[in-house]
XYZ file of N, CA and C in Angstrom:
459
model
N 0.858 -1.173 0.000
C 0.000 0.000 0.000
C 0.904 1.236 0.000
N 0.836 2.014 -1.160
C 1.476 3.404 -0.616
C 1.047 4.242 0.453
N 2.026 5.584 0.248
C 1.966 6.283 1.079
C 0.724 7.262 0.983
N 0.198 7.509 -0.328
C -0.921 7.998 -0.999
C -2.130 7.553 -0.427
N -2.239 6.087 -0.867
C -3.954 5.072 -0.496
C -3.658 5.511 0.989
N -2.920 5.328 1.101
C -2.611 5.353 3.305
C -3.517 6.697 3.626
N -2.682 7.720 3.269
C -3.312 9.178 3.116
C -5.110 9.393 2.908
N -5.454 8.709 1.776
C -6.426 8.872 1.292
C -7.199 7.945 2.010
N -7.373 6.911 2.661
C -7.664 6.033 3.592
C -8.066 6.775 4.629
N -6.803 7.501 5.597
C -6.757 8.294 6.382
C -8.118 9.138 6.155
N -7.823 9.949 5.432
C -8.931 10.684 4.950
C -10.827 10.630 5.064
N -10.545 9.432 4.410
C -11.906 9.353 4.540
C -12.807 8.358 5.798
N -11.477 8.495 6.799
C -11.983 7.465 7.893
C -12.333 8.764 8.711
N -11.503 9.586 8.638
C -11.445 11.270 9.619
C -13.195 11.989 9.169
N -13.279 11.661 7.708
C -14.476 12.187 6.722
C -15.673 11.845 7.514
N -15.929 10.463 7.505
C -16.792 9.238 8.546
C -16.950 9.782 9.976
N -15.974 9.775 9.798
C -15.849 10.144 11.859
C -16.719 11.165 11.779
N -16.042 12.272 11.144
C -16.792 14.040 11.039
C -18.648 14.195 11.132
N -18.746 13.175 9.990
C -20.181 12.873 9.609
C -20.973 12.666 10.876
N -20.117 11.291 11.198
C -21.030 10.491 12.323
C -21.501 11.891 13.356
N -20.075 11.968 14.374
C -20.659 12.938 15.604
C -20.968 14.043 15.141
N -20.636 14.448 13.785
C -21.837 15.935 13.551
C -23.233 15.266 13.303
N -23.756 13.894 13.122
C -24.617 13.980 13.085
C -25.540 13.805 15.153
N -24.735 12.708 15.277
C -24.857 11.899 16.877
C -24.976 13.755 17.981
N -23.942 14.252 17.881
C -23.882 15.390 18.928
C -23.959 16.926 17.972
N -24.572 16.854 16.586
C -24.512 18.570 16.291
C -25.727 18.986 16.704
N -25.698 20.191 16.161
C -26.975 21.133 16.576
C -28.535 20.536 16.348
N -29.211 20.083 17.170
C -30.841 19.576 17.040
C -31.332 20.107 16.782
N -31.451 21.668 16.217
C -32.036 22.872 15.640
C -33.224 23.439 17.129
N -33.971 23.321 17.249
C -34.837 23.991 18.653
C -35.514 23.358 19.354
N -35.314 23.794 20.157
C -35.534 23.026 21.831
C -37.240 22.691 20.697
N -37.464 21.408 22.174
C -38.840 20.557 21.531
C -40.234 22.006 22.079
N -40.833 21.621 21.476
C -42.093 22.802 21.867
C -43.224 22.322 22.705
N -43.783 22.150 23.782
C -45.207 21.897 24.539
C -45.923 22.284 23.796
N -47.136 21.389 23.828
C -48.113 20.815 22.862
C -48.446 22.578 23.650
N -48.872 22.680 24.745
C -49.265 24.058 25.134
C -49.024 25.598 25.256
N -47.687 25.097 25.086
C -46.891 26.394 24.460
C -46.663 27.081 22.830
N -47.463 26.391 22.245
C -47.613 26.946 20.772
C -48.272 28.197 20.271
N -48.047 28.476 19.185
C -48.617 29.985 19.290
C -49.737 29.953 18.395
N -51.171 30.785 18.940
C -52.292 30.203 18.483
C -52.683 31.937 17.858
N -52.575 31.772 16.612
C -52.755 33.347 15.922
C -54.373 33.813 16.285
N -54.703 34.746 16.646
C -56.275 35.452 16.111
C -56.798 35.128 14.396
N -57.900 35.175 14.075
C -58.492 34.540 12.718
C -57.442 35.276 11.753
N -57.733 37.033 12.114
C -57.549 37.862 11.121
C -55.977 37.788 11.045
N -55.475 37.250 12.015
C -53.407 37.051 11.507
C -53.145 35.605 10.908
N -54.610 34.483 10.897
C -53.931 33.175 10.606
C -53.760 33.068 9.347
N -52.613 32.573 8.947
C -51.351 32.415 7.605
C -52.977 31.852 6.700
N -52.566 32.211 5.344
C -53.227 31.624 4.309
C -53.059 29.570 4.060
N -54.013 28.913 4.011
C -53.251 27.464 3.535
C -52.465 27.630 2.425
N -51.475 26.850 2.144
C -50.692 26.562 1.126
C -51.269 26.267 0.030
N -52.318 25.078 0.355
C -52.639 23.862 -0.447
C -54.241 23.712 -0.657
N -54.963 23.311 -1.490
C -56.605 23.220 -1.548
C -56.586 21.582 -1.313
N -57.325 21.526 -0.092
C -56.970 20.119 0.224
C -58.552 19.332 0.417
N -58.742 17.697 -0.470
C -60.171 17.321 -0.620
C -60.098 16.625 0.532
N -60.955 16.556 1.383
C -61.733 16.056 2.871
C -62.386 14.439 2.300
N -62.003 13.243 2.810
C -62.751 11.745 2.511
C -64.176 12.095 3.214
N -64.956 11.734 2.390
C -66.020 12.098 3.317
C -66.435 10.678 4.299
N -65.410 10.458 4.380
C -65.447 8.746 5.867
C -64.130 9.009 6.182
N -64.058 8.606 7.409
C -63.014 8.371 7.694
C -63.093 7.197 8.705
N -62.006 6.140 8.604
C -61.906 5.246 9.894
C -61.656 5.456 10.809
N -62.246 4.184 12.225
C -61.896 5.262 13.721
C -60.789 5.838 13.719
N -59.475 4.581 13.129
C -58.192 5.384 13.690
C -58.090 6.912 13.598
N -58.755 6.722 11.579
C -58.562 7.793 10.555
C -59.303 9.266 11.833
N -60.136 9.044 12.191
C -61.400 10.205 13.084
C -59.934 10.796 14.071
N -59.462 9.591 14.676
C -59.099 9.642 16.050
C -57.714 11.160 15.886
N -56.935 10.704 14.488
C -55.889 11.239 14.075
C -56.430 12.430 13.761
N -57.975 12.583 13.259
C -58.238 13.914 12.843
C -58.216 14.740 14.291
N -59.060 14.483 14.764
C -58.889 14.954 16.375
C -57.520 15.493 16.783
N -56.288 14.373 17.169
C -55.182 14.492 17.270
C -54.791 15.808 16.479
N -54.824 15.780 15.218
C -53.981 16.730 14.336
C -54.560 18.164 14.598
N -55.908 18.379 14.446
C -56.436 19.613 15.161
C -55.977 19.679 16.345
N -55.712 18.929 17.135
C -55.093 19.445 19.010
C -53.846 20.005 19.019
N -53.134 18.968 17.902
C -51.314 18.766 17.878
C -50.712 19.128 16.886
N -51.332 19.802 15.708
C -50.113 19.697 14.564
C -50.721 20.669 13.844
N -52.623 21.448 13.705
C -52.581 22.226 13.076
C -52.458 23.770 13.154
N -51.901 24.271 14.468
C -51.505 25.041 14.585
C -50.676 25.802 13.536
N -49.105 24.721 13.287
C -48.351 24.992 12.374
C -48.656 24.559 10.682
N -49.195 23.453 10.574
C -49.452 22.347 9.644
C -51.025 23.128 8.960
N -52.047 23.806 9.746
C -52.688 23.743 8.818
C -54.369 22.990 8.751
N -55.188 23.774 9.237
C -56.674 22.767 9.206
C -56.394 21.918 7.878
N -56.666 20.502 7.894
C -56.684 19.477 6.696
C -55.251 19.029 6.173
N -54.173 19.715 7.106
C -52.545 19.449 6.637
C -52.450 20.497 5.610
N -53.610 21.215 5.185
C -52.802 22.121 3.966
C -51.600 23.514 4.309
N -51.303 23.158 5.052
C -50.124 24.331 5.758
C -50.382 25.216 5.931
N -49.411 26.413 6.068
C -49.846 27.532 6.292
C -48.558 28.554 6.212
N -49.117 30.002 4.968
C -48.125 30.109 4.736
C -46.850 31.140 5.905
N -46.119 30.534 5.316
C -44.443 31.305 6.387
C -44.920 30.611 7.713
N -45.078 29.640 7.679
C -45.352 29.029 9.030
C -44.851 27.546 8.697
N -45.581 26.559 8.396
C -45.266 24.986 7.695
C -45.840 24.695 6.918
N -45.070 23.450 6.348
C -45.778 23.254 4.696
C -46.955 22.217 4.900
N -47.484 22.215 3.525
C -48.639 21.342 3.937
C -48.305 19.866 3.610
N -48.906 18.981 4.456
C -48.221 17.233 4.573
C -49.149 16.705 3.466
N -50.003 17.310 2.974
C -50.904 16.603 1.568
C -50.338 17.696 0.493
N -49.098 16.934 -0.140
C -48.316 16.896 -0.898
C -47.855 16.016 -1.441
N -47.366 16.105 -3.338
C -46.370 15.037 -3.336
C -45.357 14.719 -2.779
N -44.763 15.861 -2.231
C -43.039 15.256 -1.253
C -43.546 14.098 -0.115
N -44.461 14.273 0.436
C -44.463 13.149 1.637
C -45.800 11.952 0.983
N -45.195 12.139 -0.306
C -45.679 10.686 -0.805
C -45.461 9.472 0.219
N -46.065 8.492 0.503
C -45.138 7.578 1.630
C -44.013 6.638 0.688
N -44.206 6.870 -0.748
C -42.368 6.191 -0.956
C -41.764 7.077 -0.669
N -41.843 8.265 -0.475
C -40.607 9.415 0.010
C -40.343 9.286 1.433
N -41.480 10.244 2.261
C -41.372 10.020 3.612
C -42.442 8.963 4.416
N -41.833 8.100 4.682
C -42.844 6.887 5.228
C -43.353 7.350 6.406
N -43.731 6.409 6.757
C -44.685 6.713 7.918
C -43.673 6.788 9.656
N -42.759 6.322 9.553
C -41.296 6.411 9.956
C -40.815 7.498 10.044
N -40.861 8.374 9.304
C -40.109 9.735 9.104
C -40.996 10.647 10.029
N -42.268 10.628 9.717
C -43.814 11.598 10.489
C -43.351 11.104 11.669
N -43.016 9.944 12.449
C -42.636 9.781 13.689
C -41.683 9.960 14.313
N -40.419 10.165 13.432
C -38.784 10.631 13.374
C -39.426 12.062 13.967
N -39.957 13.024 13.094
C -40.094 14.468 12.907
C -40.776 14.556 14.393
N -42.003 14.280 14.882
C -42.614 14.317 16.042
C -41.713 14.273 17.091
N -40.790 13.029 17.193
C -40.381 13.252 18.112
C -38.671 13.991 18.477
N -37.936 14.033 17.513
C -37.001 14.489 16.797
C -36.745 15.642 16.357
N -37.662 15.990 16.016
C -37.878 17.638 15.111
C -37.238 17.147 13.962
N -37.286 17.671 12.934
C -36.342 17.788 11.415
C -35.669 18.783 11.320
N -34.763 18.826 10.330
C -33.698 20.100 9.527
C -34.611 20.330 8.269
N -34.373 21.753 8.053
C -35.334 21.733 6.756
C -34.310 21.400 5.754
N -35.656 20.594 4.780
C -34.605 20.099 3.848
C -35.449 20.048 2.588
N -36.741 20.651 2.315
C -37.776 20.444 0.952
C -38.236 22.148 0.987
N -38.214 22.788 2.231
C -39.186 23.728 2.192
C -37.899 24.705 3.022
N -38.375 26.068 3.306
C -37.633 27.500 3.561
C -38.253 27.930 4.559
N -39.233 26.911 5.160
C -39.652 27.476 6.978
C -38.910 27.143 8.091
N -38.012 26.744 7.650
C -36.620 26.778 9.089
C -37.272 25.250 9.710
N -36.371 24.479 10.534
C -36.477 23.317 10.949
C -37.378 23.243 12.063
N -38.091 22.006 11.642
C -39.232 21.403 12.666
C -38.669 21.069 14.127
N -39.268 21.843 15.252
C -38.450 21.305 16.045
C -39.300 19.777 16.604
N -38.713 19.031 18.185
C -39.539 18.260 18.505
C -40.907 18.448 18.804
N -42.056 17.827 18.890
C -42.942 18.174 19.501
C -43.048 17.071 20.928
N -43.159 18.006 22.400
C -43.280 17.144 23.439
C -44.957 16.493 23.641
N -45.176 15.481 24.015
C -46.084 15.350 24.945
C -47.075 14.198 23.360
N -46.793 13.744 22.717
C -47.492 13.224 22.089
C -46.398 11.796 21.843
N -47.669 10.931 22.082
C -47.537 9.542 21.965
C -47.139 9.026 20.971
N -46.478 7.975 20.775
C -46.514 7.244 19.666
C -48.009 6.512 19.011
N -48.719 6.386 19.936
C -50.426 5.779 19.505
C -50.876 7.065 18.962
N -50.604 8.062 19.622
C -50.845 9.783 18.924
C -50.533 9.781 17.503
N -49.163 9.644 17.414
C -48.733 9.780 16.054
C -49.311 8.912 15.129
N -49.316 7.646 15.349
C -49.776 6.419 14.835
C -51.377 7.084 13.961
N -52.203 7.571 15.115
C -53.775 8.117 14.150
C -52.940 8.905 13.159
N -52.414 10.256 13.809
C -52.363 11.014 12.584
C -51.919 11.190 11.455
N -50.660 9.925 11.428
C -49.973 9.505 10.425
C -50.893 9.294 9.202
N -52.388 7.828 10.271
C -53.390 7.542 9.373
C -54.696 8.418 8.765
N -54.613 9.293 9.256
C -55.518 10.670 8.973
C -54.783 11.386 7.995
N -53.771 11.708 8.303
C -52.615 12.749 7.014
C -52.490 11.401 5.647
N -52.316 10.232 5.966
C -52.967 9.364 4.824
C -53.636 9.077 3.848
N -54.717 9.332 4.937
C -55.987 9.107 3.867
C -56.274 10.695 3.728
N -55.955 12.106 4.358
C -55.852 13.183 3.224
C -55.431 12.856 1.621
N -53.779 12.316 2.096
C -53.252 12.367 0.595
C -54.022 11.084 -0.298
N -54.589 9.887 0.110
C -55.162 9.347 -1.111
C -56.367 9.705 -1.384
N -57.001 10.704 -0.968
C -58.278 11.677 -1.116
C -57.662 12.440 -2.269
N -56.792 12.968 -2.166
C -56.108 13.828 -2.761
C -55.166 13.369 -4.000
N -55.253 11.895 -4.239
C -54.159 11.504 -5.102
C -53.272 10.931 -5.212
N -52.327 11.355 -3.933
C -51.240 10.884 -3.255
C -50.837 9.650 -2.847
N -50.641 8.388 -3.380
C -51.091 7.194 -2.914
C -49.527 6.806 -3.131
């Protein structure tokens, strides 16, 4: 082995390393938010939706349960029906969170995790505290069956 591959070896083990603990210990972008500490605009300041979003006219219990959920927990930022809201968050009945893109895995990553923005220019999702995984679980299935109402399948 030269002295080169050695080097370049070197390199990309230091590269790895870098990756890993910037990912393991870097910046989590903002503290997680209480479901109660969110900020609840007056009519006449609430953001426009993003998105024109079609309503199933059924929904299953889970599907009901998640609607519930998402009005308590997520449409503050997200949006009556997930259609977002603008300079605030995007709307989840979209093609980007097709579930071959973001599975149903990722909606539960983000909940409890927060995200980095990485599709949209509203700055990173932080965690949200105080919601369950059975929580997430409805609304995953409610923001679901939005998008195959909508197309999105």
């Amino acid at each position: 082995m030269t002295q080169s591959t050695r080097r370049l070896g070197l390199a990309a083990v230091i590269a790895a390393a870098g990756i890993i603990a910037w990912t393991l210990l870097g910046d989590r972008g903002e503290p997680p938010i209480a479901i109660d500490a969110r900020p609840d605009l007056p009519a006449e300041f609430t953001p426009a939706p993003l998105a024109e979003v079609l309503v199933p006219a059924s929904l299953s219990e889970t599907e009901a349960m998640g609607e519930r959920a998402f009005a308590a927990l997520c449409a503050v930022c997200h949006g009556t029906n997930a259609a977002g809201r603008d300079g605030i968050a995007p709307p989840l009945v979209h093609r980007i969170y097709h579930p071959g893109h973001h599975s149903d895995a990722a909606f539960h990553i983000a909940v409890q995790n927060g995200v980095r923005a990485h599709h949209w220019s509203f700055g990173n999702m932080p965690p949200i505290e105080g919601v369950t995984r059975a929580e997430a679980e409805t609304i995953v299935a409610y923001v679901r069956a939005l998008q195959r109402e909508n197309g999105i399948e």
